[in-house]
Amino acid sequence: MDSELKIIKKYCGQIEERINACKSRDIAVLLMNRLCAELEQNCKNSNVMEYLQKHVSILITNYFDKNGNQKLMEKQ
């Protein structure tokens, strides 16, 4: 997993910060789709692509509630 994460960081940057900056789940999903498209252009390894999708899906689950709202922004 470390090698996949290094490849993802190289082509996609700080994913967690980018997902956290999204105001809604819908925007985060659009970002995930964009990240996958960017990575696919530069990396043909299916394991890396799967890891990216799983990683971002977990981040989205952690940062957004069932209504799609950003959990941390609601508290501010």
mmCIF file with all atom_site columns, N, CA and C in Angstrom, residues 17-70:
data_model
loop_
_atom_site.group_PDB
_atom_site.id
_atom_site.type_symbol
_atom_site.label_atom_id
_atom_site.label_alt_id
_atom_site.label_comp_id
_atom_site.label_asym_id
_atom_site.label_entity_id
_atom_site.label_seq_id
_atom_site.pdbx_PDB_ins_code
_atom_site.Cartn_x
_atom_site.Cartn_y
_atom_site.Cartn_z
_atom_site.occupancy
_atom_site.B_iso_or_equiv
_atom_site.pdbx_formal_charge
_atom_site.auth_seq_id
_atom_site.auth_comp_id
_atom_site.auth_asym_id
_atom_site.auth_atom_id
_atom_site.pdbx_PDB_model_num
ATOM 1   N N  . GLU A 1 17 ? -6.640  16.600 2.253   1.00 0.00 ? 17 GLU A N  1
ATOM 2   C CA . GLU A 1 17 ? -6.880  18.037 2.345   1.00 0.00 ? 17 GLU A CA 1
ATOM 3   C C  . GLU A 1 17 ? -7.862  18.495 1.274   1.00 0.00 ? 17 GLU A C  1
ATOM 4   N N  . ARG A 1 18 ? -7.751  17.933 0.090   1.00 0.00 ? 18 ARG A N  1
ATOM 5   C CA . ARG A 1 18 ? -8.637  18.328 -1.011  1.00 0.00 ? 18 ARG A CA 1
ATOM 6   C C  . ARG A 1 18 ? -10.072 17.882 -0.740  1.00 0.00 ? 18 ARG A C  1
ATOM 7   N N  . ILE A 1 19 ? -10.246 16.673 -0.216  1.00 0.00 ? 19 ILE A N  1
ATOM 8   C CA . ILE A 1 19 ? -11.589 16.192 0.121   1.00 0.00 ? 19 ILE A CA 1
ATOM 9   C C  . ILE A 1 19 ? -12.164 17.010 1.271   1.00 0.00 ? 19 ILE A C  1
ATOM 10  N N  . ASN A 1 20 ? -11.351 17.293 2.263   1.00 0.00 ? 20 ASN A N  1
ATOM 11  C CA . ASN A 1 20 ? -11.794 18.063 3.419   1.00 0.00 ? 20 ASN A CA 1
ATOM 12  C C  . ASN A 1 20 ? -12.236 19.477 3.032   1.00 0.00 ? 20 ASN A C  1
ATOM 13  N N  . ALA A 1 21 ? -11.683 20.012 1.964   1.00 0.00 ? 21 ALA A N  1
ATOM 14  C CA . ALA A 1 21 ? -12.035 21.359 1.518   1.00 0.00 ? 21 ALA A CA 1
ATOM 15  C C  . ALA A 1 21 ? -13.385 21.408 0.795   1.00 0.00 ? 21 ALA A C  1
ATOM 16  N N  . CYS A 1 22 ? -13.922 20.266 0.421   1.00 0.00 ? 22 CYS A N  1
ATOM 17  C CA . CYS A 1 22 ? -15.211 20.219 -0.276  1.00 0.00 ? 22 CYS A CA 1
ATOM 18  C C  . CYS A 1 22 ? -16.346 20.537 0.696   1.00 0.00 ? 22 CYS A C  1
ATOM 19  N N  . LYS A 1 23 ? -17.329 21.278 0.227   1.00 0.00 ? 23 LYS A N  1
ATOM 20  C CA . LYS A 1 23 ? -18.443 21.672 1.082   1.00 0.00 ? 23 LYS A CA 1
ATOM 21  C C  . LYS A 1 23 ? -19.564 20.642 1.123   1.00 0.00 ? 23 LYS A C  1
ATOM 22  N N  . SER A 1 24 ? -19.579 19.730 0.149   1.00 0.00 ? 24 SER A N  1
ATOM 23  C CA . SER A 1 24 ? -20.640 18.717 0.129   1.00 0.00 ? 24 SER A CA 1
ATOM 24  C C  . SER A 1 24 ? -20.088 17.405 -0.417  1.00 0.00 ? 24 SER A C  1
ATOM 25  N N  . ARG A 1 25 ? -20.830 16.335 -0.128  1.00 0.00 ? 25 ARG A N  1
ATOM 26  C CA . ARG A 1 25 ? -20.450 15.010 -0.630  1.00 0.00 ? 25 ARG A CA 1
ATOM 27  C C  . ARG A 1 25 ? -20.452 14.999 -2.158  1.00 0.00 ? 25 ARG A C  1
ATOM 28  N N  . ASP A 1 26 ? -21.420 15.665 -2.773  1.00 0.00 ? 26 ASP A N  1
ATOM 29  C CA . ASP A 1 26 ? -21.500 15.692 -4.238  1.00 0.00 ? 26 ASP A CA 1
ATOM 30  C C  . ASP A 1 26 ? -20.229 16.287 -4.856  1.00 0.00 ? 26 ASP A C  1
ATOM 31  N N  . ILE A 1 27 ? -19.744 17.355 -4.268  1.00 0.00 ? 27 ILE A N  1
ATOM 32  C CA . ILE A 1 27 ? -18.516 17.974 -4.770  1.00 0.00 ? 27 ILE A CA 1
ATOM 33  C C  . ILE A 1 27 ? -17.333 17.041 -4.542  1.00 0.00 ? 27 ILE A C  1
ATOM 34  N N  . ALA A 1 28 ? -17.306 16.373 -3.404  1.00 0.00 ? 28 ALA A N  1
ATOM 35  C CA . ALA A 1 28 ? -16.224 15.436 -3.105  1.00 0.00 ? 28 ALA A CA 1
ATOM 36  C C  . ALA A 1 28 ? -16.225 14.266 -4.093  1.00 0.00 ? 28 ALA A C  1
ATOM 37  N N  . VAL A 1 29 ? -17.404 13.800 -4.473  1.00 0.00 ? 29 VAL A N  1
ATOM 38  C CA . VAL A 1 29 ? -17.495 12.712 -5.454  1.00 0.00 ? 29 VAL A CA 1
ATOM 39  C C  . VAL A 1 29 ? -17.007 13.194 -6.817  1.00 0.00 ? 29 VAL A C  1
ATOM 40  N N  . LEU A 1 30 ? -17.356 14.409 -7.190  1.00 0.00 ? 30 LEU A N  1
ATOM 41  C CA . LEU A 1 30 ? -16.846 14.973 -8.450  1.00 0.00 ? 30 LEU A CA 1
ATOM 42  C C  . LEU A 1 30 ? -15.325 15.072 -8.408  1.00 0.00 ? 30 LEU A C  1
ATOM 43  N N  . LEU A 1 31 ? -14.794 15.482 -7.264  1.00 0.00 ? 31 LEU A N  1
ATOM 44  C CA . LEU A 1 31 ? -13.346 15.550 -7.112  1.00 0.00 ? 31 LEU A CA 1
ATOM 45  C C  . LEU A 1 31 ? -12.731 14.156 -7.227  1.00 0.00 ? 31 LEU A C  1
ATOM 46  N N  . MET A 1 32 ? -13.359 13.165 -6.598  1.00 0.00 ? 32 MET A N  1
ATOM 47  C CA . MET A 1 32 ? -12.856 11.798 -6.688  1.00 0.00 ? 32 MET A CA 1
ATOM 48  C C  . MET A 1 32 ? -12.811 11.344 -8.146  1.00 0.00 ? 32 MET A C  1
ATOM 49  N N  . ASN A 1 33 ? -13.863 11.623 -8.893  1.00 0.00 ? 33 ASN A N  1
ATOM 50  C CA . ASN A 1 33 ? -13.887 11.248 -10.308 1.00 0.00 ? 33 ASN A CA 1
ATOM 51  C C  . ASN A 1 33 ? -12.767 11.940 -11.087 1.00 0.00 ? 33 ASN A C  1
ATOM 52  N N  . ARG A 1 34 ? -12.529 13.205 -10.757 1.00 0.00 ? 34 ARG A N  1
ATOM 53  C CA . ARG A 1 34 ? -11.466 13.961 -11.429 1.00 0.00 ? 34 ARG A CA 1
ATOM 54  C C  . ARG A 1 34 ? -10.094 13.391 -11.067 1.00 0.00 ? 34 ARG A C  1
ATOM 55  N N  . LEU A 1 35 ? -9.898  13.071 -9.783  1.00 0.00 ? 35 LEU A N  1
ATOM 56  C CA . LEU A 1 35 ? -8.633  12.481 -9.343  1.00 0.00 ? 35 LEU A CA 1
ATOM 57  C C  . LEU A 1 35 ? -8.367  11.161 -10.054 1.00 0.00 ? 35 LEU A C  1
ATOM 58  N N  . CYS A 1 36 ? -9.411  10.347 -10.176 1.00 0.00 ? 36 CYS A N  1
ATOM 59  C CA . CYS A 1 36 ? -9.268  9.057  -10.862 1.00 0.00 ? 36 CYS A CA 1
ATOM 60  C C  . CYS A 1 36 ? -8.901  9.264  -12.328 1.00 0.00 ? 36 CYS A C  1
ATOM 61  N N  . ALA A 1 37 ? -9.525  10.237 -12.974 1.00 0.00 ? 37 ALA A N  1
ATOM 62  C CA . ALA A 1 37 ? -9.230  10.522 -14.378 1.00 0.00 ? 37 ALA A CA 1
ATOM 63  C C  . ALA A 1 37 ? -7.789  11.004 -14.540 1.00 0.00 ? 37 ALA A C  1
ATOM 64  N N  . GLU A 1 38 ? -7.338  11.879 -13.628 1.00 0.00 ? 38 GLU A N  1
ATOM 65  C CA . GLU A 1 38 ? -5.969  12.375 -13.690 1.00 0.00 ? 38 GLU A CA 1
ATOM 66  C C  . GLU A 1 38 ? -4.968  11.238 -13.487 1.00 0.00 ? 38 GLU A C  1
ATOM 67  N N  . LEU A 1 39 ? -5.239  10.397 -12.505 1.00 0.00 ? 39 LEU A N  1
ATOM 68  C CA . LEU A 1 39 ? -4.334  9.301  -12.212 1.00 0.00 ? 39 LEU A CA 1
ATOM 69  C C  . LEU A 1 39 ? -4.297  8.299  -13.367 1.00 0.00 ? 39 LEU A C  1
ATOM 70  N N  . GLU A 1 40 ? -5.445  8.047  -13.947 1.00 0.00 ? 40 GLU A N  1
ATOM 71  C CA . GLU A 1 40 ? -5.528  7.074  -15.041 1.00 0.00 ? 40 GLU A CA 1
ATOM 72  C C  . GLU A 1 40 ? -4.691  7.509  -16.251 1.00 0.00 ? 40 GLU A C  1
ATOM 73  N N  . GLN A 1 41 ? -4.587  8.822  -16.460 1.00 0.00 ? 41 GLN A N  1
ATOM 74  C CA . GLN A 1 41 ? -3.775  9.328  -17.560 1.00 0.00 ? 41 GLN A CA 1
ATOM 75  C C  . GLN A 1 41 ? -2.289  9.040  -17.342 1.00 0.00 ? 41 GLN A C  1
ATOM 76  N N  . ASN A 1 42 ? -1.876  8.964  -16.090 1.00 0.00 ? 42 ASN A N  1
ATOM 77  C CA . ASN A 1 42 ? -0.462  8.828  -15.767 1.00 0.00 ? 42 ASN A CA 1
ATOM 78  C C  . ASN A 1 42 ? -0.062  7.455  -15.248 1.00 0.00 ? 42 ASN A C  1
ATOM 79  N N  . CYS A 1 43 ? -1.033  6.649  -14.856 1.00 0.00 ? 43 CYS A N  1
ATOM 80  C CA . CYS A 1 43 ? -0.718  5.360  -14.243 1.00 0.00 ? 43 CYS A CA 1
ATOM 81  C C  . CYS A 1 43 ? -1.734  4.326  -14.712 1.00 0.00 ? 43 CYS A C  1
ATOM 82  N N  . LYS A 1 44 ? -1.251  3.269  -15.287 1.00 0.00 ? 44 LYS A N  1
ATOM 83  C CA . LYS A 1 44 ? -2.137  2.226  -15.813 1.00 0.00 ? 44 LYS A CA 1
ATOM 84  C C  . LYS A 1 44 ? -2.268  1.033  -14.859 1.00 0.00 ? 44 LYS A C  1
ATOM 85  N N  . ASN A 1 45 ? -1.732  1.151  -13.660 1.00 0.00 ? 45 ASN A N  1
ATOM 86  C CA . ASN A 1 45 ? -1.766  0.071  -12.685 1.00 0.00 ? 45 ASN A CA 1
ATOM 87  C C  . ASN A 1 45 ? -3.157  0.014  -12.041 1.00 0.00 ? 45 ASN A C  1
ATOM 88  N N  . SER A 1 46 ? -3.881  -1.064 -12.261 1.00 0.00 ? 46 SER A N  1
ATOM 89  C CA . SER A 1 46 ? -5.242  -1.179 -11.733 1.00 0.00 ? 46 SER A CA 1
ATOM 90  C C  . SER A 1 46 ? -5.265  -1.238 -10.206 1.00 0.00 ? 46 SER A C  1
ATOM 91  N N  . ASN A 1 47 ? -4.208  -1.760 -9.591  1.00 0.00 ? 47 ASN A N  1
ATOM 92  C CA . ASN A 1 47 ? -4.161  -1.796 -8.126  1.00 0.00 ? 47 ASN A CA 1
ATOM 93  C C  . ASN A 1 47 ? -4.116  -0.392 -7.540  1.00 0.00 ? 47 ASN A C  1
ATOM 94  N N  . VAL A 1 48 ? -3.389  0.485  -8.186  1.00 0.00 ? 48 VAL A N  1
ATOM 95  C CA . VAL A 1 48 ? -3.295  1.870  -7.716  1.00 0.00 ? 48 VAL A CA 1
ATOM 96  C C  . VAL A 1 48 ? -4.648  2.555  -7.872  1.00 0.00 ? 48 VAL A C  1
ATOM 97  N N  . MET A 1 49 ? -5.305  2.317  -8.992  1.00 0.00 ? 49 MET A N  1
ATOM 98  C CA . MET A 1 49 ? -6.622  2.916  -9.216  1.00 0.00 ? 49 MET A CA 1
ATOM 99  C C  . MET A 1 49 ? -7.633  2.438  -8.172  1.00 0.00 ? 49 MET A C  1
ATOM 100 N N  . GLU A 1 50 ? -7.622  1.153  -7.890  1.00 0.00 ? 50 GLU A N  1
ATOM 101 C CA . GLU A 1 50 ? -8.532  0.602  -6.879  1.00 0.00 ? 50 GLU A CA 1
ATOM 102 C C  . GLU A 1 50 ? -8.235  1.192  -5.509  1.00 0.00 ? 50 GLU A C  1
ATOM 103 N N  . TYR A 1 51 ? -6.968  1.312  -5.182  1.00 0.00 ? 51 TYR A N  1
ATOM 104 C CA . TYR A 1 51 ? -6.577  1.872  -3.891  1.00 0.00 ? 51 TYR A CA 1
ATOM 105 C C  . TYR A 1 51 ? -7.061  3.317  -3.784  1.00 0.00 ? 51 TYR A C  1
ATOM 106 N N  . LEU A 1 52 ? -6.898  4.094  -4.836  1.00 0.00 ? 52 LEU A N  1
ATOM 107 C CA . LEU A 1 52 ? -7.357  5.487  -4.831  1.00 0.00 ? 52 LEU A CA 1
ATOM 108 C C  . LEU A 1 52 ? -8.854  5.554  -4.580  1.00 0.00 ? 52 LEU A C  1
ATOM 109 N N  . GLN A 1 53 ? -9.627  4.758  -5.294  1.00 0.00 ? 53 GLN A N  1
ATOM 110 C CA . GLN A 1 53 ? -11.079 4.772  -5.127  1.00 0.00 ? 53 GLN A CA 1
ATOM 111 C C  . GLN A 1 53 ? -11.489 4.386  -3.712  1.00 0.00 ? 53 GLN A C  1
ATOM 112 N N  . LYS A 1 54 ? -10.863 3.356  -3.159  1.00 0.00 ? 54 LYS A N  1
ATOM 113 C CA . LYS A 1 54 ? -11.187 2.940  -1.789  1.00 0.00 ? 54 LYS A CA 1
ATOM 114 C C  . LYS A 1 54 ? -10.785 4.008  -0.788  1.00 0.00 ? 54 LYS A C  1
ATOM 115 N N  . HIS A 1 55 ? -9.591  4.550  -0.954  1.00 0.00 ? 55 HIS A N  1
ATOM 116 C CA . HIS A 1 55 ? -9.076  5.561  -0.038  1.00 0.00 ? 55 HIS A CA 1
ATOM 117 C C  . HIS A 1 55 ? -9.989  6.794  -0.020  1.00 0.00 ? 55 HIS A C  1
ATOM 118 N N  . VAL A 1 56 ? -10.353 7.272  -1.186  1.00 0.00 ? 56 VAL A N  1
ATOM 119 C CA . VAL A 1 56 ? -11.198 8.465  -1.267  1.00 0.00 ? 56 VAL A CA 1
ATOM 120 C C  . VAL A 1 56 ? -12.608 8.165  -0.752  1.00 0.00 ? 56 VAL A C  1
ATOM 121 N N  . SER A 1 57 ? -13.118 6.989  -1.022  1.00 0.00 ? 57 SER A N  1
ATOM 122 C CA . SER A 1 57 ? -14.439 6.616  -0.510  1.00 0.00 ? 57 SER A CA 1
ATOM 123 C C  . SER A 1 57 ? -14.452 6.628  1.015   1.00 0.00 ? 57 SER A C  1
ATOM 124 N N  . ILE A 1 58 ? -13.392 6.143  1.625   1.00 0.00 ? 58 ILE A N  1
ATOM 125 C CA . ILE A 1 58 ? -13.285 6.164  3.092   1.00 0.00 ? 58 ILE A CA 1
ATOM 126 C C  . ILE A 1 58 ? -13.222 7.603  3.592   1.00 0.00 ? 58 ILE A C  1
ATOM 127 N N  . LEU A 1 59 ? -12.444 8.435  2.931   1.00 0.00 ? 59 LEU A N  1
ATOM 128 C CA . LEU A 1 59 ? -12.357 9.838  3.325   1.00 0.00 ? 59 LEU A CA 1
ATOM 129 C C  . LEU A 1 59 ? -13.718 10.524 3.225   1.00 0.00 ? 59 LEU A C  1
ATOM 130 N N  . ILE A 1 60 ? -14.433 10.260 2.150   1.00 0.00 ? 60 ILE A N  1
ATOM 131 C CA . ILE A 1 60 ? -15.753 10.862 1.967   1.00 0.00 ? 60 ILE A CA 1
ATOM 132 C C  . ILE A 1 60 ? -16.689 10.417 3.095   1.00 0.00 ? 60 ILE A C  1
ATOM 133 N N  . THR A 1 61 ? -16.655 9.144  3.425   1.00 0.00 ? 61 THR A N  1
ATOM 134 C CA . THR A 1 61 ? -17.481 8.628  4.521   1.00 0.00 ? 61 THR A CA 1
ATOM 135 C C  . THR A 1 61 ? -17.117 9.308  5.837   1.00 0.00 ? 61 THR A C  1
ATOM 136 N N  . ASN A 1 62 ? -15.837 9.544  6.052   1.00 0.00 ? 62 ASN A N  1
ATOM 137 C CA . ASN A 1 62 ? -15.388 10.159 7.303   1.00 0.00 ? 62 ASN A CA 1
ATOM 138 C C  . ASN A 1 62 ? -15.716 11.640 7.392   1.00 0.00 ? 62 ASN A C  1
ATOM 139 N N  . TYR A 1 63 ? -15.710 12.342 6.281   1.00 0.00 ? 63 TYR A N  1
ATOM 140 C CA . TYR A 1 63 ? -15.878 13.793 6.296   1.00 0.00 ? 63 TYR A CA 1
ATOM 141 C C  . TYR A 1 63 ? -17.315 14.270 6.074   1.00 0.00 ? 63 TYR A C  1
ATOM 142 N N  . PHE A 1 64 ? -18.189 13.395 5.571   1.00 0.00 ? 64 PHE A N  1
ATOM 143 C CA . PHE A 1 64 ? -19.539 13.845 5.231   1.00 0.00 ? 64 PHE A CA 1
ATOM 144 C C  . PHE A 1 64 ? -20.590 13.013 5.946   1.00 0.00 ? 64 PHE A C  1
ATOM 145 N N  . ASP A 1 65 ? -21.684 13.671 6.341   1.00 0.00 ? 65 ASP A N  1
ATOM 146 C CA . ASP A 1 65 ? -22.755 12.950 7.030   1.00 0.00 ? 65 ASP A CA 1
ATOM 147 C C  . ASP A 1 65 ? -23.691 12.288 6.023   1.00 0.00 ? 65 ASP A C  1
ATOM 148 N N  . LYS A 1 66 ? -24.732 11.647 6.533   1.00 0.00 ? 66 LYS A N  1
ATOM 149 C CA . LYS A 1 66 ? -25.650 10.907 5.660   1.00 0.00 ? 66 LYS A CA 1
ATOM 150 C C  . LYS A 1 66 ? -26.420 11.827 4.706   1.00 0.00 ? 66 LYS A C  1
ATOM 151 N N  . ASN A 1 67 ? -26.489 13.121 5.037   1.00 0.00 ? 67 ASN A N  1
ATOM 152 C CA . ASN A 1 67 ? -27.168 14.084 4.171   1.00 0.00 ? 67 ASN A CA 1
ATOM 153 C C  . ASN A 1 67 ? -26.233 14.711 3.142   1.00 0.00 ? 67 ASN A C  1
ATOM 154 N N  . GLY A 1 68 ? -24.949 14.334 3.204   1.00 0.00 ? 68 GLY A N  1
ATOM 155 C CA . GLY A 1 68 ? -23.985 14.857 2.252   1.00 0.00 ? 68 GLY A CA 1
ATOM 156 C C  . GLY A 1 68 ? -23.319 16.135 2.692   1.00 0.00 ? 68 GLY A C  1
ATOM 157 N N  . ASN A 1 69 ? -23.562 16.553 3.933   1.00 0.00 ? 69 ASN A N  1
ATOM 158 C CA . ASN A 1 69 ? -22.963 17.782 4.432   1.00 0.00 ? 69 ASN A CA 1
ATOM 159 C C  . ASN A 1 69 ? -21.607 17.494 5.073   1.00 0.00 ? 69 ASN A C  1
ATOM 160 N N  . GLN A 1 70 ? -20.711 18.461 4.957   1.00 0.00 ? 70 GLN A N  1
ATOM 161 C CA . GLN A 1 70 ? -19.383 18.340 5.534   1.00 0.00 ? 70 GLN A CA 1
ATOM 162 C C  . GLN A 1 70 ? -19.498 18.405 7.052   1.00 0.00 ? 70 GLN A C  1
#
